[in-house]
Short mmCIF file of C-alpha atoms in Angstrom, two decimals:
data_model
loop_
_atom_site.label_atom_id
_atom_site.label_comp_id
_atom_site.label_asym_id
_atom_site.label_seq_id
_atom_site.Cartn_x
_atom_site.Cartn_y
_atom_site.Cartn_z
CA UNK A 4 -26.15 -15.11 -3.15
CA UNK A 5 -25.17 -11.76 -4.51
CA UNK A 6 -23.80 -11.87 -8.38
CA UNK A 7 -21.85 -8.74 -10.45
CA UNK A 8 -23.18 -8.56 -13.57
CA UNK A 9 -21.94 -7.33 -16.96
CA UNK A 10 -18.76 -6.23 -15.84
CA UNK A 11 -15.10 -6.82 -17.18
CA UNK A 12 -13.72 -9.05 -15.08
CA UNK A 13 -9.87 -8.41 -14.17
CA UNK A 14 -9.19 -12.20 -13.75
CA UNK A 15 -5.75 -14.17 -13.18
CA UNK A 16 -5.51 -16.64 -16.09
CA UNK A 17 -3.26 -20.30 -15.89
CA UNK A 18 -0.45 -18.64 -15.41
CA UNK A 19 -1.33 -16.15 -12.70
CA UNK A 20 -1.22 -12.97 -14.57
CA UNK A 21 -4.44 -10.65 -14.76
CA UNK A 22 -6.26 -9.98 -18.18
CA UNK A 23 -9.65 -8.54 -18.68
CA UNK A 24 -12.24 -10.89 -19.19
CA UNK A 25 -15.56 -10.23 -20.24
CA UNK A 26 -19.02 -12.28 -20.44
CA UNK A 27 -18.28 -13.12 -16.68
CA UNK A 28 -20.57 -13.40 -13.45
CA UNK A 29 -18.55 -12.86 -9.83
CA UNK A 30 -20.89 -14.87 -7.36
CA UNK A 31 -20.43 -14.11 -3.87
CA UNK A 32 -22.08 -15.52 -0.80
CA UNK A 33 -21.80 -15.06 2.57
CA UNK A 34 -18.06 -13.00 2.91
CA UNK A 35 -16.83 -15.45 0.01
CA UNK A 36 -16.31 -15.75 -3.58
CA UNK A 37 -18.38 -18.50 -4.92
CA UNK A 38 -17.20 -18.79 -7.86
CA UNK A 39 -16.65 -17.05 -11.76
CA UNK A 40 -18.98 -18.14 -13.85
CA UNK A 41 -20.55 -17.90 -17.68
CA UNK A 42 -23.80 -15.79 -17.78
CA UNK A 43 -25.42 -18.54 -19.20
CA UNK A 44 -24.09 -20.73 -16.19
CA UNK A 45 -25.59 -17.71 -13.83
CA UNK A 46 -28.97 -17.40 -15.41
CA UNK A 47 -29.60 -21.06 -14.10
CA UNK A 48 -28.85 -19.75 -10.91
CA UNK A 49 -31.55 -18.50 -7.82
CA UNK A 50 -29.46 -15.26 -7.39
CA UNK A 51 -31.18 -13.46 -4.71
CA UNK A 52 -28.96 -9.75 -5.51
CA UNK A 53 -27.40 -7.97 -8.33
CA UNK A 54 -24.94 -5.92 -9.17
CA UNK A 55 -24.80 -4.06 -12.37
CA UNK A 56 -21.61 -3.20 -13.14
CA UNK A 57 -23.27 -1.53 -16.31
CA UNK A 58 -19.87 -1.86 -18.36
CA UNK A 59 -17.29 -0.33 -15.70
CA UNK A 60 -14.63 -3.34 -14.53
CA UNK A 61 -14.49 -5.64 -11.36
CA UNK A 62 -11.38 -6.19 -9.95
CA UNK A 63 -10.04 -7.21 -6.24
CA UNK A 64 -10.31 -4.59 -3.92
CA UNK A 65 -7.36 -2.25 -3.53
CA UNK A 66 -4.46 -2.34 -1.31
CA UNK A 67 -2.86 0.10 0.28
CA UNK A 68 0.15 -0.53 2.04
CA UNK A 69 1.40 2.66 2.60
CA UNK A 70 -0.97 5.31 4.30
CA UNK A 71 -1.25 7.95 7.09
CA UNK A 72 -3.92 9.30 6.93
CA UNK A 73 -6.86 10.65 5.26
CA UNK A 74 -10.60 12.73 5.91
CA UNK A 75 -8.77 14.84 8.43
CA UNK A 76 -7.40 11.60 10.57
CA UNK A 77 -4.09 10.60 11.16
CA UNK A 78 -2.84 6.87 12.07
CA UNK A 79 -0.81 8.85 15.22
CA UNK A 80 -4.04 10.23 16.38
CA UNK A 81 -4.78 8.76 19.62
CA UNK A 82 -8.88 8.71 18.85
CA UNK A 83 -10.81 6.43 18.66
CA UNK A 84 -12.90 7.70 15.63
CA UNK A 85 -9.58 8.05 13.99
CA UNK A 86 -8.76 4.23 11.96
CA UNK A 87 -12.71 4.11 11.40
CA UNK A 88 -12.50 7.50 9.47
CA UNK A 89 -9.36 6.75 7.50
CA UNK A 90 -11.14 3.05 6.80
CA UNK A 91 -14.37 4.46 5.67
CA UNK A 92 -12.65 6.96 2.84
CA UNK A 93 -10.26 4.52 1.96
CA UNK A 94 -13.15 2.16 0.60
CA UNK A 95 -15.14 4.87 -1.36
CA UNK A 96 -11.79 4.93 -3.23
CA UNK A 97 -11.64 1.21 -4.09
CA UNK A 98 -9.44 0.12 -1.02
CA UNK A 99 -10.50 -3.25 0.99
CA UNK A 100 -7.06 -3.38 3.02
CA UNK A 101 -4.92 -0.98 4.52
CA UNK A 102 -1.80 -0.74 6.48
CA UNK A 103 -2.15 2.44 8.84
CA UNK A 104 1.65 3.84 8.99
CA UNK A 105 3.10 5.55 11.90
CA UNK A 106 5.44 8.08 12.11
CA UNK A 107 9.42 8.60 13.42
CA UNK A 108 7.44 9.76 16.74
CA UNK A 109 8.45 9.45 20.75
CA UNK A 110 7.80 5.61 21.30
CA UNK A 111 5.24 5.89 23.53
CA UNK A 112 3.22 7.46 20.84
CA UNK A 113 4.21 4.73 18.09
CA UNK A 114 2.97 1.64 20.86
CA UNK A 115 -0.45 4.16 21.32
CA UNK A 116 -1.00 3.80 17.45
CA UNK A 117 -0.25 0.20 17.82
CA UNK A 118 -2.79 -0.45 20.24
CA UNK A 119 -5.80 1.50 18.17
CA UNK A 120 -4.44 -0.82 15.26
CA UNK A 121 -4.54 -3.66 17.05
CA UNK A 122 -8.32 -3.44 18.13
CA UNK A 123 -9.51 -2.46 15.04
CA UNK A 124 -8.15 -5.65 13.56
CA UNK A 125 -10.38 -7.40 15.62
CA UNK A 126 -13.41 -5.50 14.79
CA UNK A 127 -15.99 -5.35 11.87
CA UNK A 128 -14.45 -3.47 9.21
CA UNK A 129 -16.18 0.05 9.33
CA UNK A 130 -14.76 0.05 5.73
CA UNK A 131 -11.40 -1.02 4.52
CA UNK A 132 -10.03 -3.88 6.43
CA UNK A 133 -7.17 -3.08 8.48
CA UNK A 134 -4.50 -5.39 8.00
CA UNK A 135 -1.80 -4.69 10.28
CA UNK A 136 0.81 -1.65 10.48
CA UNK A 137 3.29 0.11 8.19
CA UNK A 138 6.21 1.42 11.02
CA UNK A 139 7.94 3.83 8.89
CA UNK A 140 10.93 4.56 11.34
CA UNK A 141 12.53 5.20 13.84
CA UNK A 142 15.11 3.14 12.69
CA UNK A 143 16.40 5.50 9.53
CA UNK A 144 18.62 7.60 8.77
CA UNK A 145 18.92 11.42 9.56
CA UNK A 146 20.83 12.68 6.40
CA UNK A 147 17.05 11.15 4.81
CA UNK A 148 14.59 11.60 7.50
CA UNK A 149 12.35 13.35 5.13
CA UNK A 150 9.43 14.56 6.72
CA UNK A 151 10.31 12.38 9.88
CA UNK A 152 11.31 13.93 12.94
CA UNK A 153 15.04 13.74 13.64
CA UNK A 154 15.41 13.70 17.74
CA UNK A 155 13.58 10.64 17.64
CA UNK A 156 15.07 9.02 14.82
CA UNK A 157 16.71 5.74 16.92
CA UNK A 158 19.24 2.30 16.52
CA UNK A 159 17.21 -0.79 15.52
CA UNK A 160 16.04 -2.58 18.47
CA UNK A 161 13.12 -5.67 18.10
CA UNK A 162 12.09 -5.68 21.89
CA UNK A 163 10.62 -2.05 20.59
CA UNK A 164 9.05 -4.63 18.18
CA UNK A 165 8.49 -7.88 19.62
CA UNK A 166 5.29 -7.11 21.61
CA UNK A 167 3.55 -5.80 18.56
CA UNK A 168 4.72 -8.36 16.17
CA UNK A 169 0.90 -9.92 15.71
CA UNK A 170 0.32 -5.95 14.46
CA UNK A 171 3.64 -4.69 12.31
CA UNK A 172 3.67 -5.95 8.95
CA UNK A 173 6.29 -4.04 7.41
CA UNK A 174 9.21 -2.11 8.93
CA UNK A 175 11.13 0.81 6.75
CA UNK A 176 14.44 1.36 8.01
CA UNK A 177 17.87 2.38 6.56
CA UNK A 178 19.96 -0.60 6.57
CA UNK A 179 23.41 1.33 6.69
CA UNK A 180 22.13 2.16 10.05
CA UNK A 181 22.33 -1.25 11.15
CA UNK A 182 25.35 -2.71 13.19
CA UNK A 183 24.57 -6.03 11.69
CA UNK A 184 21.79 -7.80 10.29
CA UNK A 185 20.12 -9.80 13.35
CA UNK A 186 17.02 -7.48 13.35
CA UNK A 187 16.15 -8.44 10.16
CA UNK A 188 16.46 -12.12 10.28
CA UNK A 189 14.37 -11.63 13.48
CA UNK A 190 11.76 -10.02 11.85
CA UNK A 191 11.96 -12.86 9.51
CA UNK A 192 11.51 -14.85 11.66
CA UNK A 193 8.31 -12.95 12.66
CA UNK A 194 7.00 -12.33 9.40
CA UNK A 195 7.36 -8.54 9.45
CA UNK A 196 8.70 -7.41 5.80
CA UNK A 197 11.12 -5.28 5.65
CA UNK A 198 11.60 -2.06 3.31
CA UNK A 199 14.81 0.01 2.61
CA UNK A 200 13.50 3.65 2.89
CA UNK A 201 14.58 6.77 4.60
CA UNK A 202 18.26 6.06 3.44
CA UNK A 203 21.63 7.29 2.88
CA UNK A 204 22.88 3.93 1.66
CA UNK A 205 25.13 3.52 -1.55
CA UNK A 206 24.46 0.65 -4.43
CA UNK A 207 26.14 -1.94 -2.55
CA UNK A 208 24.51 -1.86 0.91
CA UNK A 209 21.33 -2.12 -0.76
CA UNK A 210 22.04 -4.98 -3.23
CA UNK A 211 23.72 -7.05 -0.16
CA UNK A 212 20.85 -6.11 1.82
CA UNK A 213 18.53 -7.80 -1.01
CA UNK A 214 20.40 -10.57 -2.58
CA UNK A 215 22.23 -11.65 0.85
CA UNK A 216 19.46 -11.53 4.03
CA UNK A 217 16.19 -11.34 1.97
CA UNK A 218 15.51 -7.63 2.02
CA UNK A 219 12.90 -7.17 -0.80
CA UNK A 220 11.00 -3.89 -0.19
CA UNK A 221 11.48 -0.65 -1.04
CA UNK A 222 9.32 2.05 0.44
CA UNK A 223 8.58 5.31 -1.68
CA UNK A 224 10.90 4.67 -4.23
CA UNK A 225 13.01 7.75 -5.47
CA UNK A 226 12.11 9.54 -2.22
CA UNK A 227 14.17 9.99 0.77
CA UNK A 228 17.17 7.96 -0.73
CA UNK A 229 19.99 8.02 -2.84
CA UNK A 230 19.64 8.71 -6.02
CA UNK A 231 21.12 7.59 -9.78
CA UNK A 232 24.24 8.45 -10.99
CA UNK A 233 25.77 6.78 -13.59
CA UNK A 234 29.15 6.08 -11.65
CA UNK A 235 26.70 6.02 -7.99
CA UNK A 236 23.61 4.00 -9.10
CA UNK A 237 22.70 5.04 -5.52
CA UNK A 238 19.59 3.25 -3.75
CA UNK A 239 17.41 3.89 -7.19
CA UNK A 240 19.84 2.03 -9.21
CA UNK A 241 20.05 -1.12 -6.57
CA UNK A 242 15.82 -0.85 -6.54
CA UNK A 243 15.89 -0.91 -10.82
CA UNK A 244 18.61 -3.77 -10.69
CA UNK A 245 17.35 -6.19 -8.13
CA UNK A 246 13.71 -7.98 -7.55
CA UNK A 247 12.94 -5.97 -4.72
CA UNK A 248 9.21 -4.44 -4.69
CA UNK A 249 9.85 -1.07 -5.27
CA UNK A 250 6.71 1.27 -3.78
CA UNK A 251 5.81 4.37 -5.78
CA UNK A 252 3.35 7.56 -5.54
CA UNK A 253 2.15 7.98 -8.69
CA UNK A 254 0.90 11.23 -7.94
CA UNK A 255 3.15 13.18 -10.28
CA UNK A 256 4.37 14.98 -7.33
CA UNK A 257 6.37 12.43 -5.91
CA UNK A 258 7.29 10.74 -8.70
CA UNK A 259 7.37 12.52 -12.63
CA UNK A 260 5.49 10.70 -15.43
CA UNK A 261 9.27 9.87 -16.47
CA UNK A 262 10.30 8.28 -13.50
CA UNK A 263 6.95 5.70 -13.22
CA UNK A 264 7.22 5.18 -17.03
CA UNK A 265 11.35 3.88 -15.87
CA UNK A 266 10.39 2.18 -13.04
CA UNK A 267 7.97 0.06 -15.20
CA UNK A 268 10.30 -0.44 -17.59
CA UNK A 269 13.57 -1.35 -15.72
CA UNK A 270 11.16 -3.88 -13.70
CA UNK A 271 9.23 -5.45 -16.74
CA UNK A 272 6.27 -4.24 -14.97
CA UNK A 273 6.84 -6.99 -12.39
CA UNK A 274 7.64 -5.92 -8.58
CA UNK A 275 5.84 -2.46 -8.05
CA UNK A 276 3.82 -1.76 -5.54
CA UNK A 277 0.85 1.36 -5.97
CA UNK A 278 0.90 3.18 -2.83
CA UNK A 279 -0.74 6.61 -1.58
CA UNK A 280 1.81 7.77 1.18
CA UNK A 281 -1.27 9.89 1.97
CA UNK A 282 -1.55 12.37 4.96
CA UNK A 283 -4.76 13.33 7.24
CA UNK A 284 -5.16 16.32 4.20
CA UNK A 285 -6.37 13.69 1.66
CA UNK A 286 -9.89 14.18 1.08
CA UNK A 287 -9.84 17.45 2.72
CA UNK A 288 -8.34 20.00 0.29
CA UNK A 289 -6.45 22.75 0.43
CA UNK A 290 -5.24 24.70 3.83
CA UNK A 291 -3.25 24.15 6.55
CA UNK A 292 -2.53 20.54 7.82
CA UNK A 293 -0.32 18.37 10.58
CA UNK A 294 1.70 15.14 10.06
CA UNK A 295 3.93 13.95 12.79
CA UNK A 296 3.43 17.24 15.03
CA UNK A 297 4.85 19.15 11.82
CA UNK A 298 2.83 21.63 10.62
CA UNK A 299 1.95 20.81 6.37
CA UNK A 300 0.68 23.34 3.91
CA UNK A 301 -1.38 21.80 1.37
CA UNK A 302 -2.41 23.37 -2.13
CA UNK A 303 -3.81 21.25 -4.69
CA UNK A 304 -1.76 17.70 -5.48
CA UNK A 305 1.48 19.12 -3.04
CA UNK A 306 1.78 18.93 0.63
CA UNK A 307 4.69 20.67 1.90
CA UNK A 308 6.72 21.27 5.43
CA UNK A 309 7.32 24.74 5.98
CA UNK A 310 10.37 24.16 5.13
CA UNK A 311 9.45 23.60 1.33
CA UNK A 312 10.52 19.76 2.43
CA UNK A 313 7.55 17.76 0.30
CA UNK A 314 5.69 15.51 2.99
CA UNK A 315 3.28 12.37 1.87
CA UNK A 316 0.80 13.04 -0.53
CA UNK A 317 -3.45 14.15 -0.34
CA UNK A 318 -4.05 11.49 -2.96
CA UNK A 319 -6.43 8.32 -3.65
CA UNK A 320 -5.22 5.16 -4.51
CA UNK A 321 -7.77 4.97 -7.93
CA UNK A 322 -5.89 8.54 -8.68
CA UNK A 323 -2.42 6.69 -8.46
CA UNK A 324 -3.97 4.06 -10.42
CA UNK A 325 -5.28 6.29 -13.02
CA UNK A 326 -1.98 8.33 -13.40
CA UNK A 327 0.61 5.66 -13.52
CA UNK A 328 -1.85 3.63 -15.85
CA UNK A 329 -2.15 7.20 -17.93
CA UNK A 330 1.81 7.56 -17.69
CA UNK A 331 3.42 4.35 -18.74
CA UNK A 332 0.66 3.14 -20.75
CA UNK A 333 0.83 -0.49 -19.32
CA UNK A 334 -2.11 -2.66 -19.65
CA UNK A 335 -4.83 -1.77 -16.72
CA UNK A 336 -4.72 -5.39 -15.71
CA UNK A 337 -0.97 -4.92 -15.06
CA UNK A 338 -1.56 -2.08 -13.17
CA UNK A 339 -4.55 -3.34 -10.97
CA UNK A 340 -2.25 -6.43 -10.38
CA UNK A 341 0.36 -3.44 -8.48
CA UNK A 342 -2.33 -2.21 -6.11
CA UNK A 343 -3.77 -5.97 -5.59
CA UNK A 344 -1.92 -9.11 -6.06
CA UNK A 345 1.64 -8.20 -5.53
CA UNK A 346 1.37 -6.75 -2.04
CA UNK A 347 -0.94 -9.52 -0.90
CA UNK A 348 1.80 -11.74 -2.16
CA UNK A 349 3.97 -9.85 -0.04
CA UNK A 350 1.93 -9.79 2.94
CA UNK A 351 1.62 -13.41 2.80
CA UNK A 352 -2.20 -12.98 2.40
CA UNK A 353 -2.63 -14.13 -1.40
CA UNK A 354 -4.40 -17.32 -0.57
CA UNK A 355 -7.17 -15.07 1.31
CA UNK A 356 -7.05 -11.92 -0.99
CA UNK A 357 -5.62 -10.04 -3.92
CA UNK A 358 -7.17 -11.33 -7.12
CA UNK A 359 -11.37 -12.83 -7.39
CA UNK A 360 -10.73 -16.37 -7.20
CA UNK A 361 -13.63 -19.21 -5.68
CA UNK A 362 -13.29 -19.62 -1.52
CA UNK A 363 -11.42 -15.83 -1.13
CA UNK A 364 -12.81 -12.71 0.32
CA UNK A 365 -15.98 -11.41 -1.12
CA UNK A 366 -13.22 -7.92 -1.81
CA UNK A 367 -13.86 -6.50 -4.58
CA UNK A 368 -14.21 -2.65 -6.99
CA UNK A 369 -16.46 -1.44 -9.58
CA UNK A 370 -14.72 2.18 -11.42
CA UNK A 371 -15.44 2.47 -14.77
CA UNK A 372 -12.87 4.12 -17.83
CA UNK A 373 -11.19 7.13 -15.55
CA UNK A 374 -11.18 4.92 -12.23
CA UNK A 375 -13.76 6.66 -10.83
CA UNK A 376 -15.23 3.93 -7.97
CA UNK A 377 -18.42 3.00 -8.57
CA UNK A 378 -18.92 -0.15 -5.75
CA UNK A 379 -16.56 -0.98 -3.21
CA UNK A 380 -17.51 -4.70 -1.50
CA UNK A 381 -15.51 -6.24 1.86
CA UNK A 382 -16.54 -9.47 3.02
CA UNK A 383 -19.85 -9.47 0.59
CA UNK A 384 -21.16 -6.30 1.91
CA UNK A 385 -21.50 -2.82 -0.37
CA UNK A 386 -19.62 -0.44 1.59
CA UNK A 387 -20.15 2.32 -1.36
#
C-alpha cells in the first residue's frame, strides 16, 4: 500500500465542494484509492511506500480536455510515438487525462488520428491517460475558423461520426451552421458532448442551443466567437448568462487577467473548465512550428499564423492553473475543482475520477505554492 504523507489534501467535503484539508493520509493500493485517513489512523497501518509531500498539496490529477499537442507532437501526426510523447509531458505537468484534439483537416486525416486514439486507449498509459477525443471541427463556421483550415471546413454529418463514437467525447461546432438540431440529439444519444466554438452565432442561437436541446459546452471561450456588446451580448454574453461550461486559456494571451477575473465572476466560479488549447510548440520554446499543415511562429507565451492570426497556446495546464488562480484570486480549491471535477462531471467519468475519494483511480498531483509539479501518480504508479 503506498500512502502521501504530510500533504494538504484538496478534498470534496458533504456537500461536494473542494477545501484544503490538512493532517490527512491518501492511501492507495493497487490502481485505487483506499481510502483518506487521520495520521494517527495511518501510523497503525503496515504501509509498505511513502510519499512525502513535504508541505506542497495533493489534489486529483489534472484534466485536460482541450489539447493538440505538446514536446514537438501533434494529435494529427500519423506516428506512432506521437500520443505517447504528448502523454508523457502532459503528466510531468500534473495531467492524468487528456483528450487529444484534432484539427478542421481532410477527413481521412481526422479518422487516421482517430485510430492512433483509439489504440492508445487500450494501452498502458505511457503517462496521462487518454480518454477519448476532442474533434474541434469540421463542422464550424468560416467567418470563425480561427486557426482552422477553411476548404475543409464541412455541414454536420454523424455517419462522419458514428464509427468513432466509442473514441469522440466532445464535438465543437457552430450551431448556426446547423440545418436543424438532429446531430446533436444524436450525439446525445451517443454520449459525445457538445461545445459551441468556432462561431458566428448571435445571443439567441446560443441560448436556444443551451436552454432548448442540452448544449452545455463552450470551447475556448472569448476566442473564435462573437463577442459582447451591450445591445449584441454576442456568444460571450449567452456563455456569462447561461450554465454552460465555458472553457478558457488562462494563459494571458488568450484570455486578459480581466476577462478570467469576469468569467469567474459572471459564473460564481461554478461551470469553467481550465484548458491548455496547446500546440506541438509547448514544451519546446521558441522558433518555428506547424499546426494543422499551417506554419506557427512561436516567441515566448504567443503562437501566431503568419498571418498574425493567434493559434492555440505553448502552455501547461499547472501554468493556466497558476495564472487564473493569480488573476481572479479565487480559492485554489476552486480552481483545482476547474481542471478536475467539473470536466469529469462532464465526461461522465466522476464516479471513476476527478476528486481523491475511496474505490477511484489512484490519479493524483503533488506542486507545491507556485504549482510547480512535484509527483504526478496514474493508476498508483509515480509517473514523475
Amino acid at each position: 500500500m503506498l500512502a502521501i504523507i504530510n500533504g494538504k489534501c484538496i478534498l470534496p467535503d458533504e456537500q461536494g465542494d473542494f477545501t484544503i484539508q490538512t493532517g490527512k493520509v491518501v492511501l492507495c493500493e493497487g490502481e485505487r484509492i483506499k481510502g483518506i485517513v487521520s495520521e494517527s489512523e495511518a501510523a497503525a497501518m503496515a504501509i509498505e511506500k511513502t510519499i512525502d509531500a513535504k508541505g506542497g498539496y495533493v489534489s486529483p490529477g489534472f484534466l485536460n480536455v482541450h489539447i493538440h499537442g505538446c514536446d514537438g507532437m501533434d494529435t494529427m501526426d500519423d506516428e506512432e510515438m506521437a500520443l505517447p510523447r504528448m502523454s508523457r509531458l502532459q503528466a510531468k505537468t500534473g495531467v492524468t487525462g487528456f483528450l487529444p484534439t484534432t484539427m478542421t483537416c481532410a477527413w481521412d486525416d481526422v479518422a487516421k488520428a482517430f485510430a492512433h486514439i483509439r489504440h492508445y486507449q487500450q494501452q498502458p498509459p505511457a503517462g496521462a491517460r487518454i480518454l477519448g477525443a476532442h474533434m474541434e471541427g469540421p463542422f464550424i463556421s468560416p467567418a470563425k475558423k480561427g486557426a482552422q483550415a477553411e476548404c475543409n471546413i464541412r455541414p454536420a454529418d454523424f455517419e462522419l461520426v458514428e464509427p468513432w463514437q466509442d473514441v469522440v467525447r466532445i464535438i465543437t461546432l457552430a450551431p448556426e451552421e446547423l440545418s436543424d438540431y438532429r446531430f446533436v440529439e444524436l450525439c446525445e444519444e451517443a454520449g459525445i458532448t457538445v461545445s459551441i466554438g468556432h462561431t458566428a452565432a448571435d445571443y439567441e442561437t446560443v441560448m436556444e442551443a443551451v436552454t432548448k436541446h442540452g448544449v452545455h459546452h463552450i470551447t475556448h471561450l472569448y476566442n473564435a466567437m462573437t463577442p459582447f456588446h451591450h445591445r449584441n451580448p454576442g456568444v460571450v454574453g449567452a456563455a456569462l448568462d447561461s450554465t454552460a461550461n465555458c472553457e478558457i486559456i488562462a494563459d494571458n494571451v488568450h484570455s486578459h487577467p480581466a476577462a478570467q477575473r469576469l468569467l469567474y465572476h459572471a459564473k460564481g466560479g461554478k461551470n469553467i473548465v481550465l484548458i491548455t488549447d496547446s500546440l506541438r510548440a509547448c514544451g519546446v520554446g521558441d522558433g518555428p512550428s506547424e499546426l494543422g499543415g499551417q506554419k506557427v511562429f512561436v516567441k515566448g507565451e504567443l503562437a501566431t499564423l503568419e498571418d498574425g492570426t493567434i493559434a492555440g497556446s505553448v502552455a501547461t495546464m499547472n501554468r493556466c492553473i497558476k495564472l487564473f488562480w493569480e488573476n481572479t484570486g479565487a480559492p485554489l480549491a476552486k480552481v483545482i475543482e476547474m481542471a478536475t471535477k467539473t470536466p469529469a462531471v462532464e465526461l461522465n467519468l466522476y464516479e471513476e475520477l476527478g476528486s481523491l475519494e475511496t474505490g477511484k483511480r489512484a490519479d493524483l498531483v503533488i506542486f507545491d505554492e507556485e504549482v510547480n509539479i512535484k509527483h504526478t501518480i496514474i493508476g498508483g504508479k509515480q509517473f514523475c
